[in-house]
Amino acid sequence: MTWTRRPGAALAVCVLLLAGSAGCGSGDAREGAGAATPVGKILEDRDQEGRPYREVGQDGAPDVGIEVQPDAAGGWDVRLSVRNFRFSPTGAAARAVAGRGLARLFVDGRPVARLRDSAYRLDTRLVPRGTHRVTARLYADDGTVWAVDGKPVESTADITSSEPGPGVSPDAASRRKARTQGTDTGGRGSPDRAGGAS
């Protein structure tokens, strides 16, 4: 009889220990709960497509830089540099998680791509002859625009595309005449913001 009570008592102690540890929570459970808490503050300001800005403090806020260069095939290579930001994979949950999301690429204010990576090839048909503004803006996975001090986290490069002259291949003309000019307007850490402009 004593023998049957001991395994039963040992089993009861094991069940209590397991139930107690599950009730206390683990580090993973706390992490998941933290991710579900609201990130930043939704502002009344919206982008041109009506997506609200999500204001976060300057400390640890996401940041983006953009560089656009002509490529050998006549298009444009776009490279983003991000800080305090990670690109979410396709199919990520539609919720705001601090420092995560995607970038949207605009040419002269028109949306042309959603980026989940720092590199993109911009087709030459999207950049006809003339000077154009190429902007990368950071978004949370719920579609809100990351913002600091009421301004979207974005960076802009001005590029100039020219048509080839007679006897010159389009690729050579693009390499010779197309230039990336100013970068980083409006984004956190840009010249406009570093100088205290609002």
mmCIF file of C-alpha atoms in Angstrom:
data_model
loop_
_atom_site.group_PDB
_atom_site.id
_atom_site.type_symbol
_atom_site.label_atom_id
_atom_site.label_comp_id
_atom_site.label_asym_id
_atom_site.label_seq_id
_atom_site.Cartn_x
_atom_site.Cartn_y
_atom_site.Cartn_z
ATOM 1 C CA MET A 1 0.000 0.000 0.000
ATOM 2 C CA THR A 2 2.814 2.383 0.776
ATOM 3 C CA TRP A 3 4.282 1.592 -2.596
ATOM 4 C CA THR A 4 1.144 2.761 -4.481
ATOM 5 C CA ARG A 5 0.920 6.015 -2.536
ATOM 6 C CA ARG A 6 4.467 7.104 -3.289
ATOM 7 C CA PRO A 7 4.144 7.021 -7.075
ATOM 8 C CA GLY A 8 0.780 8.783 -6.757
ATOM 9 C CA ALA A 9 2.300 11.450 -4.517
ATOM 10 C CA ALA A 10 5.287 11.836 -6.847
ATOM 11 C CA LEU A 11 2.931 12.157 -9.797
ATOM 12 C CA ALA A 12 0.891 14.821 -7.972
ATOM 13 C CA VAL A 13 4.069 16.812 -7.213
ATOM 14 C CA CYS A 14 5.124 16.630 -10.872
ATOM 15 C CA VAL A 15 1.707 17.838 -12.025
ATOM 16 C CA LEU A 16 1.829 20.760 -9.565
ATOM 17 C CA LEU A 17 5.335 21.734 -10.678
ATOM 18 C CA LEU A 18 4.390 21.644 -14.359
ATOM 19 C CA ALA A 19 1.156 23.569 -13.805
ATOM 20 C CA GLY A 20 2.957 26.122 -11.649
ATOM 21 C CA SER A 21 5.686 26.749 -14.209
ATOM 22 C CA ALA A 22 3.129 27.071 -17.016
ATOM 23 C CA GLY A 23 1.161 29.578 -14.953
ATOM 24 C CA CYS A 24 4.249 31.670 -14.207
ATOM 25 C CA GLY A 25 5.054 32.123 -17.882
ATOM 26 C CA SER A 26 8.343 31.871 -19.691
ATOM 27 C CA GLY A 27 10.574 34.381 -21.399
ATOM 28 C CA ASP A 28 9.028 33.434 -24.742
ATOM 29 C CA ALA A 29 5.528 34.106 -23.461
ATOM 30 C CA ARG A 30 6.554 37.548 -22.194
ATOM 31 C CA GLU A 31 8.213 38.322 -25.529
ATOM 32 C CA GLY A 32 5.028 37.454 -27.431
ATOM 33 C CA ALA A 33 2.930 39.567 -25.081
ATOM 34 C CA GLY A 34 5.315 42.504 -25.547
ATOM 35 C CA ALA A 35 5.034 42.273 -29.328
ATOM 36 C CA ALA A 36 1.234 42.504 -29.035
ATOM 37 C CA THR A 37 1.382 45.808 -27.132
ATOM 38 C CA PRO A 38 0.839 48.953 -29.202
ATOM 39 C CA VAL A 39 3.941 50.420 -30.840
ATOM 40 C CA GLY A 40 4.114 54.180 -31.124
ATOM 41 C CA LYS A 41 1.184 56.538 -31.501
ATOM 42 C CA ILE A 42 -1.137 56.784 -34.502
ATOM 43 C CA LEU A 43 -1.218 60.357 -35.842
ATOM 44 C CA GLU A 44 -3.902 62.114 -37.870
ATOM 45 C CA ASP A 45 -1.367 62.735 -40.665
ATOM 46 C CA ARG A 46 -1.543 60.323 -43.596
ATOM 47 C CA ASP A 47 0.458 59.513 -46.703
ATOM 48 C CA GLN A 48 -0.895 60.140 -50.224
ATOM 49 C CA GLU A 49 -2.716 56.781 -50.131
ATOM 50 C CA GLY A 50 -4.421 57.539 -46.811
ATOM 51 C CA ARG A 51 -2.211 55.350 -44.591
ATOM 52 C CA PRO A 52 -1.782 56.849 -41.098
ATOM 53 C CA TYR A 53 1.587 57.773 -39.620
ATOM 54 C CA ARG A 54 2.804 55.759 -36.624
ATOM 55 C CA GLU A 55 4.921 58.104 -34.479
ATOM 56 C CA VAL A 56 7.859 56.622 -32.546
ATOM 57 C CA GLY A 57 10.527 58.347 -30.470
ATOM 58 C CA GLN A 58 13.907 59.238 -31.948
ATOM 59 C CA ASP A 59 15.816 56.793 -29.733
ATOM 60 C CA GLY A 60 16.026 53.524 -31.640
ATOM 61 C CA ALA A 61 13.646 54.695 -34.393
ATOM 62 C CA PRO A 62 13.959 53.082 -37.831
ATOM 63 C CA ASP A 63 15.959 54.935 -40.455
ATOM 64 C CA VAL A 64 16.502 54.504 -44.201
ATOM 65 C CA GLY A 65 18.945 55.798 -46.786
ATOM 66 C CA ILE A 66 18.712 55.376 -50.567
ATOM 67 C CA GLU A 67 21.247 55.216 -53.371
ATOM 68 C CA VAL A 68 20.237 54.951 -57.043
ATOM 69 C CA GLN A 69 22.765 54.225 -59.804
ATOM 70 C CA PRO A 70 22.347 53.456 -63.521
ATOM 71 C CA ASP A 71 22.915 49.788 -64.337
ATOM 72 C CA ALA A 72 24.496 48.153 -67.402
ATOM 73 C CA ALA A 73 21.112 47.150 -68.878
ATOM 74 C CA GLY A 74 19.766 50.712 -68.984
ATOM 75 C CA GLY A 75 17.721 50.490 -65.785
ATOM 76 C CA TRP A 76 18.528 51.681 -62.288
ATOM 77 C CA ASP A 77 19.930 49.843 -59.269
ATOM 78 C CA VAL A 78 18.291 50.959 -56.031
ATOM 79 C CA ARG A 79 20.075 50.172 -52.754
ATOM 80 C CA LEU A 80 18.560 50.898 -49.364
ATOM 81 C CA SER A 81 20.530 51.127 -46.155
ATOM 82 C CA VAL A 82 18.460 50.698 -43.017
ATOM 83 C CA ARG A 83 19.182 51.194 -39.342
ATOM 84 C CA ASN A 84 17.061 49.935 -36.421
ATOM 85 C CA PHE A 85 14.877 48.193 -39.000
ATOM 86 C CA ARG A 86 14.419 44.654 -40.321
ATOM 87 C CA PHE A 87 12.478 43.655 -43.416
ATOM 88 C CA SER A 88 9.606 41.303 -42.602
ATOM 89 C CA PRO A 89 9.192 38.196 -44.752
ATOM 90 C CA THR A 90 6.274 37.832 -47.151
ATOM 91 C CA GLY A 91 3.206 36.689 -45.248
ATOM 92 C CA ALA A 92 4.154 38.423 -41.985
ATOM 93 C CA ALA A 93 1.242 39.148 -39.645
ATOM 94 C CA ALA A 94 -0.489 42.475 -40.343
ATOM 95 C CA ARG A 95 0.546 44.146 -37.076
ATOM 96 C CA ALA A 96 3.049 46.785 -36.081
ATOM 97 C CA VAL A 97 6.201 45.406 -34.474
ATOM 98 C CA ALA A 98 8.905 47.870 -33.443
ATOM 99 C CA GLY A 99 11.553 48.270 -36.141
ATOM 100 C CA ARG A 100 9.987 45.818 -38.608
ATOM 101 C CA GLY A 101 8.085 46.043 -41.851
ATOM 102 C CA LEU A 102 8.694 46.852 -45.481
ATOM 103 C CA ALA A 103 9.765 49.729 -47.696
ATOM 104 C CA ARG A 104 7.709 51.205 -50.472
ATOM 105 C CA LEU A 105 9.418 52.762 -53.452
ATOM 106 C CA PHE A 106 7.963 55.832 -55.177
ATOM 107 C CA VAL A 107 8.998 57.612 -58.389
ATOM 108 C CA ASP A 108 7.768 61.204 -58.509
ATOM 109 C CA GLY A 109 5.199 60.333 -55.820
ATOM 110 C CA ARG A 110 3.816 57.283 -57.675
ATOM 111 C CA PRO A 111 4.146 53.928 -55.878
ATOM 112 C CA VAL A 112 6.177 51.466 -57.974
ATOM 113 C CA ALA A 113 7.237 48.651 -55.606
ATOM 114 C CA ARG A 114 6.899 47.081 -52.157
ATOM 115 C CA LEU A 115 10.314 45.977 -50.941
ATOM 116 C CA ARG A 116 11.142 43.275 -48.419
ATOM 117 C CA ASP A 117 14.844 43.507 -49.254
ATOM 118 C CA SER A 118 17.398 46.280 -49.561
ATOM 119 C CA ALA A 119 18.036 45.876 -53.320
ATOM 120 C CA TYR A 120 15.745 46.535 -56.268
ATOM 121 C CA ARG A 121 16.096 47.081 -60.016
ATOM 122 C CA LEU A 122 14.023 49.968 -61.293
ATOM 123 C CA ASP A 123 13.027 49.458 -64.931
ATOM 124 C CA THR A 124 13.972 52.243 -67.317
ATOM 125 C CA ARG A 125 10.329 52.628 -68.485
ATOM 126 C CA LEU A 126 9.474 53.942 -64.990
ATOM 127 C CA VAL A 127 12.095 56.680 -65.340
ATOM 128 C CA PRO A 128 11.683 58.448 -68.710
ATOM 129 C CA ARG A 129 13.910 61.290 -69.848
ATOM 130 C CA GLY A 130 14.255 64.077 -67.286
ATOM 131 C CA THR A 131 14.886 64.493 -63.569
ATOM 132 C CA HIS A 132 12.935 62.321 -61.157
ATOM 133 C CA ARG A 133 12.601 61.836 -57.400
ATOM 134 C CA VAL A 134 12.965 58.267 -56.143
ATOM 135 C CA THR A 135 11.760 57.866 -52.558
ATOM 136 C CA ALA A 136 11.959 54.915 -50.171
ATOM 137 C CA ARG A 137 9.550 55.083 -47.207
ATOM 138 C CA LEU A 138 9.331 52.634 -44.306
ATOM 139 C CA TYR A 139 6.013 51.027 -43.303
ATOM 140 C CA ALA A 140 4.994 48.718 -40.479
ATOM 141 C CA ASP A 141 3.407 45.404 -41.470
ATOM 142 C CA ASP A 142 -0.044 46.767 -40.598
ATOM 143 C CA GLY A 143 0.328 49.382 -43.353
ATOM 144 C CA THR A 144 1.051 52.381 -41.117
ATOM 145 C CA VAL A 145 3.933 54.708 -42.001
ATOM 146 C CA TRP A 146 6.823 54.832 -39.529
ATOM 147 C CA ALA A 147 7.245 58.470 -38.481
ATOM 148 C CA VAL A 148 9.547 60.524 -36.252
ATOM 149 C CA ASP A 149 8.673 64.089 -35.173
ATOM 150 C CA GLY A 150 5.534 63.933 -37.335
ATOM 151 C CA LYS A 151 7.470 63.194 -40.549
ATOM 152 C CA PRO A 152 7.577 59.879 -42.415
ATOM 153 C CA VAL A 153 10.792 57.854 -42.193
ATOM 154 C CA GLU A 154 11.948 58.122 -45.791
ATOM 155 C CA SER A 155 14.856 59.029 -48.019
ATOM 156 C CA THR A 156 14.856 60.542 -51.510
ATOM 157 C CA ALA A 157 17.343 60.564 -54.386
ATOM 158 C CA ASP A 158 17.061 62.833 -57.416
ATOM 159 C CA ILE A 159 18.122 61.124 -60.639
ATOM 160 C CA THR A 160 18.423 62.458 -64.176
ATOM 161 C CA SER A 161 17.788 60.197 -67.143
ATOM 162 C CA SER A 162 18.708 61.212 -70.664
ATOM 163 C CA GLU A 163 18.000 59.642 -74.022
ATOM 164 C CA PRO A 164 20.949 58.484 -76.104
ATOM 165 C CA GLY A 165 22.197 60.578 -78.978
ATOM 166 C CA PRO A 166 22.644 59.207 -82.517
ATOM 167 C CA GLY A 167 25.031 56.254 -82.676
ATOM 168 C CA VAL A 168 25.169 55.832 -78.884
ATOM 169 C CA SER A 169 23.734 52.737 -77.230
ATOM 170 C CA PRO A 170 21.099 53.359 -74.521
ATOM 171 C CA ASP A 171 23.284 51.579 -71.960
ATOM 172 C CA ALA A 172 26.309 53.789 -72.603
ATOM 173 C CA ALA A 173 24.191 56.955 -72.549
ATOM 174 C CA SER A 174 22.655 55.988 -69.221
ATOM 175 C CA ARG A 175 26.026 55.291 -67.664
ATOM 176 C CA ARG A 176 27.506 58.553 -68.952
ATOM 177 C CA LYS A 177 24.662 61.038 -68.389
ATOM 178 C CA ALA A 178 22.463 59.747 -65.605
ATOM 179 C CA ARG A 179 23.528 60.881 -62.186
ATOM 180 C CA THR A 180 22.258 60.356 -58.705
ATOM 181 C CA GLN A 181 22.078 63.708 -56.998
ATOM 182 C CA GLY A 182 20.811 64.584 -53.502
ATOM 183 C CA THR A 183 19.866 61.876 -51.031
ATOM 184 C CA ASP A 184 18.129 61.674 -47.684
ATOM 185 C CA THR A 185 15.407 64.292 -47.542
ATOM 186 C CA GLY A 186 12.913 64.073 -44.747
ATOM 187 C CA GLY A 187 14.121 60.855 -43.155
ATOM 188 C CA ARG A 188 15.603 60.551 -39.699
ATOM 189 C CA GLY A 189 19.264 61.566 -39.739
ATOM 190 C CA SER A 190 19.016 63.320 -43.113
ATOM 191 C CA PRO A 191 20.612 66.737 -43.732
ATOM 192 C CA ASP A 192 17.168 68.376 -43.416
ATOM 193 C CA ARG A 193 16.642 66.796 -39.996
ATOM 194 C CA ALA A 194 20.206 67.020 -38.719
ATOM 195 C CA GLY A 195 20.182 70.780 -39.137
ATOM 196 C CA GLY A 196 17.033 71.084 -37.036
ATOM 197 C CA ALA A 197 14.675 71.695 -39.951
ATOM 198 C CA SER A 198 11.085 70.722 -39.286
#
